[in-house]
Amino acid sequence: MTLASLLPFLAASEARAEGTFWMPEQASTFAEEVDWIYYFIYWIDVLFFFLVIGAMVYFAIRYRAKTGKERTSPLKGSHSLELAWSAIPGLILLSFFWFGFQTYMDMQVPPKDALNIRVTGQKWNWSFEYPDYGIRQGGDQGLVVPSGQPVMLTMSSVDVLHSFYIPDFRVKKDVVPNRYSTIWFEAKGTGDHQVFCTEYCGDDHSRMLTKVHVMEPAKFREWVRDNKADDGPVDGQSLFSSMGCIGCHSIDGSKLVGPSLKGKYGTDEQLTDGSTVAIDDNYIRESIMVPGAKVVAGYAPQMPPYQGRLNDEEVNALIDYIKTLK
Ligand code: CUA
């Protein structure tokens, strides 16, 4: 159950909403949900501010000591009063959690048909790669996405911590070296939106800027056609054979020295220690770099580590290739 389904009027507006005093314009499907929760908490805070401060001022005047000789009246506790002022705010806080958690979960799970884009952070610019189209974009060119379609960003850094933040979309996540973090969004309308780096990353942190260009889907397809690379970036399939992966990992489901990689991406795998692991970008990366870390049950830890033998681009290409093995 999402917030939008609970409160249907939220999902009703298709147009981009203008910004308010506190919030920038709403340019993604998440923006309405996030802003709704923000204002929900905000107005409850305003209400309680006046309730508490008002009561305090009133009591201070009403019960002030008029002469120096008055004794403090004897205080008797009230269980029902104490219960009420604990339970009611407690329920209100739980409602903050409930609505926030719903939206948080929506933001964590990208739809299956999302367009995949890789984001790389580097002192001090961003670059974008479209593995399906062989397109690379620098930070000066910006991130081009279609409107009204889910887009998933798989992000990593080649040096220090960065953080990818699109205020108009209400999405933000740290971009960390040696691992992948993901965010997804569905942009509304068309136009440009500012992207910031929001993790201090050195001298030019404040200039680590780029833009998201949202296009109509038809225009986006046109853009893809115009920019599709002929030679393309690193080819995962040829790496898979040239680095020797194919010798131990079949792509047709047959069992060799190592597990077959057919249809494995996105599934869960049992490990030798009895635990299970989700096969995602991070697991594949770790298994290439440090194969002994999480060995699949039924197999011996025989694979040599590829740390230092493959660069990030090559690891990404291998992962993208493994994703296609269905
Ligand atoms: Cu990159 Cu701050």
mmCIF file of C-alpha atoms and ligand atoms in Angstrom:
data_model
loop_
_atom_site.group_PDB
_atom_site.id
_atom_site.type_symbol
_atom_site.label_atom_id
_atom_site.label_comp_id
_atom_site.label_asym_id
_atom_site.label_seq_id
_atom_site.Cartn_x
_atom_site.Cartn_y
_atom_site.Cartn_z
ATOM 1 C CA MET A 1 0.000 0.000 0.000
ATOM 2 C CA THR A 2 1.480 3.294 -0.999
ATOM 3 C CA LEU A 3 0.679 6.705 0.262
ATOM 4 C CA ALA A 4 -0.728 7.577 -3.152
ATOM 5 C CA SER A 5 -3.148 4.655 -3.081
ATOM 6 C CA LEU A 6 -4.200 5.604 0.428
ATOM 7 C CA LEU A 7 -4.816 9.187 -0.598
ATOM 8 C CA PRO A 8 -5.897 8.988 -4.239
ATOM 9 C CA PHE A 9 -5.907 12.730 -4.767
ATOM 10 C CA LEU A 10 -2.108 12.669 -4.489
ATOM 11 C CA ALA A 11 -1.719 10.646 -7.651
ATOM 12 C CA ALA A 12 -4.241 12.719 -9.547
ATOM 13 C CA SER A 13 -2.004 15.537 -10.733
ATOM 14 C CA GLU A 14 0.063 14.668 -13.788
ATOM 15 C CA ALA A 15 1.574 18.079 -14.303
ATOM 16 C CA ARG A 16 4.691 19.269 -12.549
ATOM 17 C CA ALA A 17 3.886 21.358 -9.536
ATOM 18 C CA GLU A 18 5.657 24.621 -8.834
ATOM 19 C CA GLY A 19 7.969 24.933 -5.874
ATOM 20 C CA THR A 20 6.830 26.291 -2.535
ATOM 21 C CA PHE A 21 8.567 28.361 0.118
ATOM 22 C CA TRP A 22 10.193 25.228 1.583
ATOM 23 C CA MET A 23 10.409 22.914 -1.401
ATOM 24 C CA PRO A 24 11.662 23.162 -4.999
ATOM 25 C CA GLU A 25 9.400 22.225 -7.910
ATOM 26 C CA GLN A 26 8.024 18.687 -8.027
ATOM 27 C CA ALA A 27 9.480 16.965 -11.064
ATOM 28 C CA SER A 28 9.263 13.264 -10.219
ATOM 29 C CA THR A 29 6.630 10.868 -8.941
ATOM 30 C CA PHE A 30 8.400 10.765 -5.563
ATOM 31 C CA ALA A 31 8.273 14.514 -5.106
ATOM 32 C CA GLU A 32 4.582 14.619 -4.223
ATOM 33 C CA GLU A 33 4.884 11.807 -1.713
ATOM 34 C CA VAL A 34 7.957 13.267 -0.051
ATOM 35 C CA ASP A 35 6.420 16.740 0.127
ATOM 36 C CA TRP A 36 3.162 15.377 1.475
ATOM 37 C CA ILE A 37 4.987 13.693 4.364
ATOM 38 C CA TYR A 38 7.094 16.804 4.888
ATOM 39 C CA TYR A 39 4.046 19.060 5.202
ATOM 40 C CA PHE A 40 2.173 16.486 7.278
ATOM 41 C CA ILE A 41 5.005 16.567 9.860
ATOM 42 C CA TYR A 42 5.430 20.308 9.452
ATOM 43 C CA TRP A 43 1.808 21.208 10.235
ATOM 44 C CA ILE A 44 1.591 18.813 13.170
ATOM 45 C CA ASP A 45 4.754 20.464 14.510
ATOM 46 C CA VAL A 46 3.214 23.914 14.085
ATOM 47 C CA LEU A 47 0.053 22.782 15.866
ATOM 48 C CA PHE A 48 1.971 21.328 18.819
ATOM 49 C CA PHE A 49 4.267 24.333 19.008
ATOM 50 C CA PHE A 50 1.307 26.628 19.631
ATOM 51 C CA LEU A 51 -0.401 24.099 21.918
ATOM 52 C CA VAL A 52 2.637 23.650 24.147
ATOM 53 C CA ILE A 53 3.880 27.239 24.154
ATOM 54 C CA GLY A 54 0.304 28.543 24.487
ATOM 55 C CA ALA A 55 -0.389 26.296 27.494
ATOM 56 C CA MET A 56 2.936 27.260 29.056
ATOM 57 C CA VAL A 57 2.272 30.994 28.733
ATOM 58 C CA TYR A 58 -1.314 30.598 29.962
ATOM 59 C CA PHE A 59 -0.288 28.581 33.043
ATOM 60 C CA ALA A 60 2.578 30.935 33.827
ATOM 61 C CA ILE A 61 0.158 33.865 33.972
ATOM 62 C CA ARG A 62 -2.832 32.051 35.496
ATOM 63 C CA TYR A 63 -0.930 30.381 38.338
ATOM 64 C CA ARG A 64 1.831 32.855 39.014
ATOM 65 C CA ALA A 65 2.604 33.544 42.692
ATOM 66 C CA LYS A 66 0.814 36.805 43.476
ATOM 67 C CA THR A 67 2.350 37.278 46.885
ATOM 68 C CA GLY A 68 5.720 35.951 48.038
ATOM 69 C CA LYS A 69 4.026 33.873 50.755
ATOM 70 C CA GLU A 70 1.920 31.507 48.611
ATOM 71 C CA ARG A 71 2.819 27.858 48.913
ATOM 72 C CA THR A 72 3.097 25.610 45.887
ATOM 73 C CA SER A 73 -0.125 23.655 45.604
ATOM 74 C CA PRO A 74 0.236 19.909 46.287
ATOM 75 C CA LEU A 75 0.635 17.945 43.046
ATOM 76 C CA LYS A 76 -1.252 14.715 42.504
ATOM 77 C CA GLY A 77 -0.451 12.550 39.498
ATOM 78 C CA SER A 78 -3.088 11.518 36.973
ATOM 79 C CA HIS A 79 -2.605 8.165 35.279
ATOM 80 C CA SER A 80 -5.135 8.795 32.542
ATOM 81 C CA LEU A 81 -3.608 12.168 31.724
ATOM 82 C CA GLU A 82 -0.105 10.714 31.560
ATOM 83 C CA LEU A 83 -1.314 7.830 29.442
ATOM 84 C CA ALA A 84 -3.026 10.235 27.051
ATOM 85 C CA TRP A 85 -0.058 12.512 26.586
ATOM 86 C CA SER A 86 2.185 9.536 25.912
ATOM 87 C CA ALA A 87 -0.119 7.476 23.713
ATOM 88 C CA ILE A 88 -1.421 10.251 21.436
ATOM 89 C CA PRO A 89 1.991 11.680 20.489
ATOM 90 C CA GLY A 90 3.235 8.082 20.236
ATOM 91 C CA LEU A 91 0.577 7.292 17.644
ATOM 92 C CA ILE A 92 1.368 10.482 15.760
ATOM 93 C CA LEU A 93 5.062 9.552 15.678
ATOM 94 C CA LEU A 94 4.160 6.066 14.435
ATOM 95 C CA SER A 95 2.179 7.652 11.608
ATOM 96 C CA PHE A 96 5.315 9.623 10.598
ATOM 97 C CA PHE A 97 7.197 6.350 10.511
ATOM 98 C CA TRP A 98 4.452 4.550 8.600
ATOM 99 C CA PHE A 99 4.122 7.097 5.801
ATOM 100 C CA GLY A 100 7.870 7.695 5.632
ATOM 101 C CA PHE A 101 8.632 3.982 5.505
ATOM 102 C CA GLN A 102 6.145 3.387 2.687
ATOM 103 C CA THR A 103 7.757 6.004 0.514
ATOM 104 C CA TYR A 104 11.237 4.901 1.539
ATOM 105 C CA MET A 105 10.464 1.342 0.420
ATOM 106 C CA ASP A 106 9.051 2.595 -2.893
ATOM 107 C CA MET A 107 12.288 4.471 -3.439
ATOM 108 C CA GLN A 108 14.442 1.422 -2.659
ATOM 109 C CA VAL A 109 12.876 -1.004 -5.108
ATOM 110 C CA PRO A 110 13.221 -0.035 -8.772
ATOM 111 C CA PRO A 111 10.670 -1.432 -11.236
ATOM 112 C CA LYS A 112 11.954 -4.323 -13.348
ATOM 113 C CA ASP A 113 11.626 -2.426 -16.632
ATOM 114 C CA ALA A 114 13.659 0.591 -15.498
ATOM 115 C CA LEU A 115 16.169 2.088 -17.914
ATOM 116 C CA ASN A 116 19.673 1.325 -16.625
ATOM 117 C CA ILE A 117 22.224 4.102 -16.447
ATOM 118 C CA ARG A 118 25.603 3.971 -14.758
ATOM 119 C CA VAL A 119 26.778 7.041 -12.869
ATOM 120 C CA THR A 120 30.421 7.557 -12.013
ATOM 121 C CA GLY A 121 31.549 10.187 -9.544
ATOM 122 C CA GLN A 122 35.064 11.501 -9.729
ATOM 123 C CA LYS A 123 36.833 14.576 -8.388
ATOM 124 C CA TRP A 124 35.099 16.734 -9.609
ATOM 125 C CA ASN A 125 32.641 15.711 -12.194
ATOM 126 C CA TRP A 126 30.012 13.153 -13.061
ATOM 127 C CA SER A 127 29.830 10.842 -16.039
ATOM 128 C CA PHE A 128 26.960 8.735 -17.318
ATOM 129 C CA GLU A 129 26.963 5.524 -19.276
ATOM 130 C CA TYR A 130 24.038 3.853 -21.020
ATOM 131 C CA PRO A 131 25.078 0.190 -21.283
ATOM 132 C CA ASP A 132 22.083 -0.685 -23.471
ATOM 133 C CA TYR A 133 23.016 1.923 -26.072
ATOM 134 C CA GLY A 134 26.777 2.258 -25.737
ATOM 135 C CA ILE A 135 26.402 5.952 -24.947
ATOM 136 C CA ARG A 136 28.717 7.910 -22.665
ATOM 137 C CA GLN A 137 27.954 11.374 -21.391
ATOM 138 C CA GLY A 138 30.186 13.726 -19.459
ATOM 139 C CA GLY A 139 28.974 15.969 -16.668
ATOM 140 C CA ASP A 140 29.052 18.943 -19.058
ATOM 141 C CA GLN A 141 26.567 17.133 -21.296
ATOM 142 C CA GLY A 142 24.349 16.032 -18.452
ATOM 143 C CA LEU A 143 22.144 13.070 -17.729
ATOM 144 C CA VAL A 144 19.510 12.596 -20.432
ATOM 145 C CA VAL A 145 16.376 10.675 -19.409
ATOM 146 C CA PRO A 146 12.904 10.082 -20.826
ATOM 147 C CA SER A 147 9.917 11.500 -18.971
ATOM 148 C CA GLY A 148 7.236 9.222 -17.542
ATOM 149 C CA GLN A 149 9.487 6.150 -17.495
ATOM 150 C CA PRO A 150 11.352 4.599 -14.565
ATOM 151 C CA VAL A 151 15.097 5.186 -14.669
ATOM 152 C CA MET A 152 17.553 3.379 -12.424
ATOM 153 C CA LEU A 153 20.984 4.766 -11.647
ATOM 154 C CA THR A 154 23.742 2.391 -10.569
ATOM 155 C CA MET A 155 26.382 4.622 -9.067
ATOM 156 C CA SER A 156 29.999 4.277 -8.033
ATOM 157 C CA SER A 157 32.985 6.505 -7.411
ATOM 158 C CA VAL A 158 36.542 6.108 -8.625
ATOM 159 C CA ASP A 159 38.085 8.088 -5.765
ATOM 160 C CA VAL A 160 36.340 9.469 -2.683
ATOM 161 C CA LEU A 161 32.813 9.657 -1.297
ATOM 162 C CA HIS A 162 30.407 11.758 -3.356
ATOM 163 C CA SER A 163 26.646 12.016 -3.186
ATOM 164 C CA PHE A 164 24.252 12.331 -6.117
ATOM 165 C CA TYR A 165 21.352 14.656 -5.412
ATOM 166 C CA ILE A 166 18.511 15.841 -7.663
ATOM 167 C CA PRO A 167 16.416 18.171 -5.461
ATOM 168 C CA ASP A 168 13.538 18.486 -7.951
ATOM 169 C CA PHE A 169 13.191 14.686 -7.949
ATOM 170 C CA ARG A 170 13.697 14.342 -4.143
ATOM 171 C CA VAL A 171 16.297 11.618 -4.636
ATOM 172 C CA LYS A 172 19.759 11.514 -3.134
ATOM 173 C CA LYS A 173 22.302 8.818 -2.388
ATOM 174 C CA ASP A 174 25.957 8.460 -1.519
ATOM 175 C CA VAL A 175 28.287 7.422 -4.312
ATOM 176 C CA VAL A 176 31.018 5.251 -2.822
ATOM 177 C CA PRO A 177 34.259 3.809 -4.231
ATOM 178 C CA ASN A 178 34.465 0.017 -4.685
ATOM 179 C CA ARG A 179 30.750 -0.572 -4.425
ATOM 180 C CA TYR A 180 27.480 0.284 -6.129
ATOM 181 C CA SER A 181 24.573 2.248 -4.800
ATOM 182 C CA THR A 182 21.324 2.617 -6.690
ATOM 183 C CA ILE A 183 18.481 5.079 -6.922
ATOM 184 C CA TRP A 184 15.536 5.220 -9.267
ATOM 185 C CA PHE A 185 12.985 7.821 -10.258
ATOM 186 C CA GLU A 186 10.311 8.589 -12.794
ATOM 187 C CA ALA A 187 10.595 12.130 -14.105
ATOM 188 C CA LYS A 188 7.491 14.189 -14.843
ATOM 189 C CA GLY A 189 7.201 16.718 -17.618
ATOM 190 C CA THR A 190 10.233 17.854 -19.560
ATOM 191 C CA GLY A 191 13.026 20.297 -18.874
ATOM 192 C CA ASP A 192 16.310 20.646 -17.007
ATOM 193 C CA HIS A 193 16.998 19.973 -13.343
ATOM 194 C CA GLN A 194 20.046 20.773 -11.261
ATOM 195 C CA VAL A 195 22.200 17.990 -9.824
ATOM 196 C CA PHE A 196 24.447 18.593 -6.823
ATOM 197 C CA CYS A 197 27.193 16.643 -5.125
ATOM 198 C CA THR A 198 26.172 16.675 -1.463
ATOM 199 C CA GLU A 199 29.138 15.015 0.187
ATOM 200 C CA TYR A 200 32.177 17.200 0.764
ATOM 201 C CA CYS A 201 34.787 15.724 -1.574
ATOM 202 C CA GLY A 202 37.576 18.303 -1.730
ATOM 203 C CA ASP A 203 38.456 21.639 -3.279
ATOM 204 C CA ASP A 204 35.889 21.766 -6.077
ATOM 205 C CA HIS A 205 33.068 19.945 -4.304
ATOM 206 C CA SER A 206 30.760 22.938 -4.731
ATOM 207 C CA ARG A 207 31.407 22.969 -8.466
ATOM 208 C CA MET A 208 30.687 19.284 -8.955
ATOM 209 C CA LEU A 209 27.461 20.099 -10.768
ATOM 210 C CA THR A 210 25.539 18.722 -13.678
ATOM 211 C CA LYS A 211 22.001 18.758 -15.065
ATOM 212 C CA VAL A 212 19.308 16.199 -15.769
ATOM 213 C CA HIS A 213 17.664 16.785 -19.145
ATOM 214 C CA VAL A 214 14.191 15.236 -19.225
ATOM 215 C CA MET A 215 12.835 14.595 -22.718
ATOM 216 C CA GLU A 216 9.604 13.267 -24.186
ATOM 217 C CA PRO A 217 10.070 9.504 -24.791
ATOM 218 C CA ALA A 218 9.970 9.998 -28.574
ATOM 219 C CA LYS A 219 12.621 12.701 -28.403
ATOM 220 C CA PHE A 220 14.683 10.522 -26.078
ATOM 221 C CA ARG A 221 14.627 7.660 -28.622
ATOM 222 C CA GLU A 222 15.760 10.128 -31.239
ATOM 223 C CA TRP A 223 18.590 11.243 -28.959
ATOM 224 C CA VAL A 224 19.625 7.609 -28.439
ATOM 225 C CA ARG A 225 19.675 7.049 -32.195
ATOM 226 C CA ASP A 226 21.831 10.123 -32.751
ATOM 227 C CA ASN A 227 24.289 9.270 -29.992
ATOM 228 C CA LYS A 228 24.554 5.510 -30.155
ATOM 229 C CA ALA A 229 28.213 4.602 -30.280
ATOM 230 C CA ASP A 230 29.429 2.497 -33.169
ATOM 231 C CA ASP A 231 32.344 0.886 -31.386
ATOM 232 C CA GLY A 232 30.736 1.166 -27.963
ATOM 233 C CA PRO A 233 32.448 1.072 -24.588
ATOM 234 C CA VAL A 234 34.161 -2.029 -23.218
ATOM 235 C CA ASP A 235 32.486 -5.201 -24.465
ATOM 236 C CA GLY A 236 31.639 -7.504 -21.544
ATOM 237 C CA GLN A 237 31.137 -10.565 -23.692
ATOM 238 C CA SER A 238 34.627 -10.499 -25.209
ATOM 239 C CA LEU A 239 36.128 -9.758 -21.766
ATOM 240 C CA PHE A 240 34.251 -12.763 -20.418
ATOM 241 C CA SER A 241 36.184 -14.977 -22.791
ATOM 242 C CA SER A 242 39.477 -13.055 -22.904
ATOM 243 C CA MET A 243 39.801 -12.988 -19.099
ATOM 244 C CA GLY A 244 39.080 -16.708 -18.921
ATOM 245 C CA CYS A 245 35.744 -16.499 -17.086
ATOM 246 C CA ILE A 246 34.119 -18.738 -19.675
ATOM 247 C CA GLY A 247 36.507 -21.580 -18.760
ATOM 248 C CA CYS A 248 34.842 -22.093 -15.369
ATOM 249 C CA HIS A 249 31.426 -20.417 -15.673
ATOM 250 C CA SER A 250 29.084 -21.681 -18.352
ATOM 251 C CA ILE A 251 26.457 -19.416 -19.838
ATOM 252 C CA ASP A 252 24.064 -22.238 -20.754
ATOM 253 C CA GLY A 253 23.333 -23.583 -17.263
ATOM 254 C CA SER A 254 25.785 -26.513 -17.323
ATOM 255 C CA LYS A 255 27.964 -27.070 -14.258
ATOM 256 C CA LEU A 256 31.699 -26.511 -14.650
ATOM 257 C CA VAL A 257 34.366 -25.756 -12.002
ATOM 258 C CA GLY A 258 32.325 -22.704 -11.027
ATOM 259 C CA PRO A 259 28.570 -22.118 -11.043
ATOM 260 C CA SER A 260 26.878 -21.319 -14.332
ATOM 261 C CA LEU A 261 25.886 -17.671 -14.672
ATOM 262 C CA LYS A 262 22.807 -18.317 -16.749
ATOM 263 C CA GLY A 263 19.736 -16.621 -15.268
ATOM 264 C CA LYS A 264 21.550 -15.910 -12.002
ATOM 265 C CA TYR A 265 21.346 -12.135 -11.863
ATOM 266 C CA GLY A 266 18.625 -10.965 -9.509
ATOM 267 C CA THR A 267 18.236 -14.368 -7.810
ATOM 268 C CA ASP A 268 19.382 -15.576 -4.393
ATOM 269 C CA GLU A 269 22.273 -17.974 -3.971
ATOM 270 C CA GLN A 270 23.133 -20.326 -1.119
ATOM 271 C CA LEU A 271 26.693 -19.968 0.200
ATOM 272 C CA THR A 272 29.059 -22.528 1.708
ATOM 273 C CA ASP A 273 28.476 -21.105 5.206
ATOM 274 C CA GLY A 274 24.735 -21.723 4.882
ATOM 275 C CA SER A 275 23.727 -18.097 4.413
ATOM 276 C CA THR A 276 22.129 -16.729 1.274
ATOM 277 C CA VAL A 277 23.150 -13.748 -0.805
ATOM 278 C CA ALA A 278 21.296 -11.736 -3.419
ATOM 279 C CA ILE A 279 23.123 -11.743 -6.749
ATOM 280 C CA ASP A 280 23.373 -8.073 -7.559
ATOM 281 C CA ASP A 281 26.064 -5.730 -8.842
ATOM 282 C CA ASN A 282 27.829 -5.603 -5.484
ATOM 283 C CA TYR A 283 27.969 -9.379 -5.089
ATOM 284 C CA ILE A 284 29.295 -9.923 -8.614
ATOM 285 C CA ARG A 285 31.896 -7.216 -8.178
ATOM 286 C CA GLU A 286 33.090 -8.719 -4.897
ATOM 287 C CA SER A 287 33.137 -12.203 -6.400
ATOM 288 C CA ILE A 288 35.332 -11.003 -9.260
ATOM 289 C CA MET A 289 37.720 -9.009 -7.084
ATOM 290 C CA VAL A 290 37.824 -11.296 -4.017
ATOM 291 C CA PRO A 291 36.260 -14.596 -5.111
ATOM 292 C CA GLY A 292 36.908 -16.317 -1.775
ATOM 293 C CA ALA A 293 34.709 -13.901 0.188
ATOM 294 C CA LYS A 294 31.342 -15.534 -0.538
ATOM 295 C CA VAL A 295 31.617 -18.927 -2.206
ATOM 296 C CA VAL A 296 28.494 -20.593 -3.565
ATOM 297 C CA ALA A 297 27.542 -23.837 -1.773
ATOM 298 C CA GLY A 298 28.780 -26.935 -3.567
ATOM 299 C CA TYR A 299 31.838 -25.246 -5.050
ATOM 300 C CA ALA A 300 35.449 -24.998 -3.885
ATOM 301 C CA PRO A 301 37.155 -21.590 -3.577
ATOM 302 C CA GLN A 302 39.412 -22.043 -6.603
ATOM 303 C CA MET A 303 38.953 -18.822 -8.536
ATOM 304 C CA PRO A 304 41.918 -16.425 -8.609
ATOM 305 C CA PRO A 305 41.228 -12.858 -7.478
ATOM 306 C CA TYR A 306 40.953 -10.290 -10.256
ATOM 307 C CA GLN A 307 41.682 -7.321 -8.012
ATOM 308 C CA GLY A 308 44.192 -5.155 -9.875
ATOM 309 C CA ARG A 309 43.666 -7.031 -13.142
ATOM 310 C CA LEU A 310 40.411 -5.368 -14.148
ATOM 311 C CA ASN A 311 39.541 -1.688 -13.970
ATOM 312 C CA ASP A 312 36.137 -0.385 -12.920
ATOM 313 C CA GLU A 313 34.962 0.012 -16.484
ATOM 314 C CA GLU A 314 35.814 -3.596 -17.255
ATOM 315 C CA VAL A 315 34.107 -4.885 -14.100
ATOM 316 C CA ASN A 316 31.006 -2.893 -15.031
ATOM 317 C CA ALA A 317 31.075 -4.332 -18.542
ATOM 318 C CA LEU A 318 31.303 -7.864 -17.141
ATOM 319 C CA ILE A 319 28.384 -7.230 -14.799
ATOM 320 C CA ASP A 320 26.318 -5.789 -17.626
ATOM 321 C CA TYR A 321 27.116 -8.865 -19.697
ATOM 322 C CA ILE A 322 26.181 -11.243 -16.852
ATOM 323 C CA LYS A 323 22.853 -9.405 -16.559
ATOM 324 C CA THR A 324 22.051 -10.334 -20.147
ATOM 325 C CA LEU A 325 22.515 -14.082 -19.519
ATOM 326 C CA LYS A 326 18.902 -15.071 -19.108
HETATM 327 CU CU1 CUA B 1 31.741 15.182 -5.103
HETATM 328 CU CU2 CUA B 1 31.262 16.649 -3.282
#
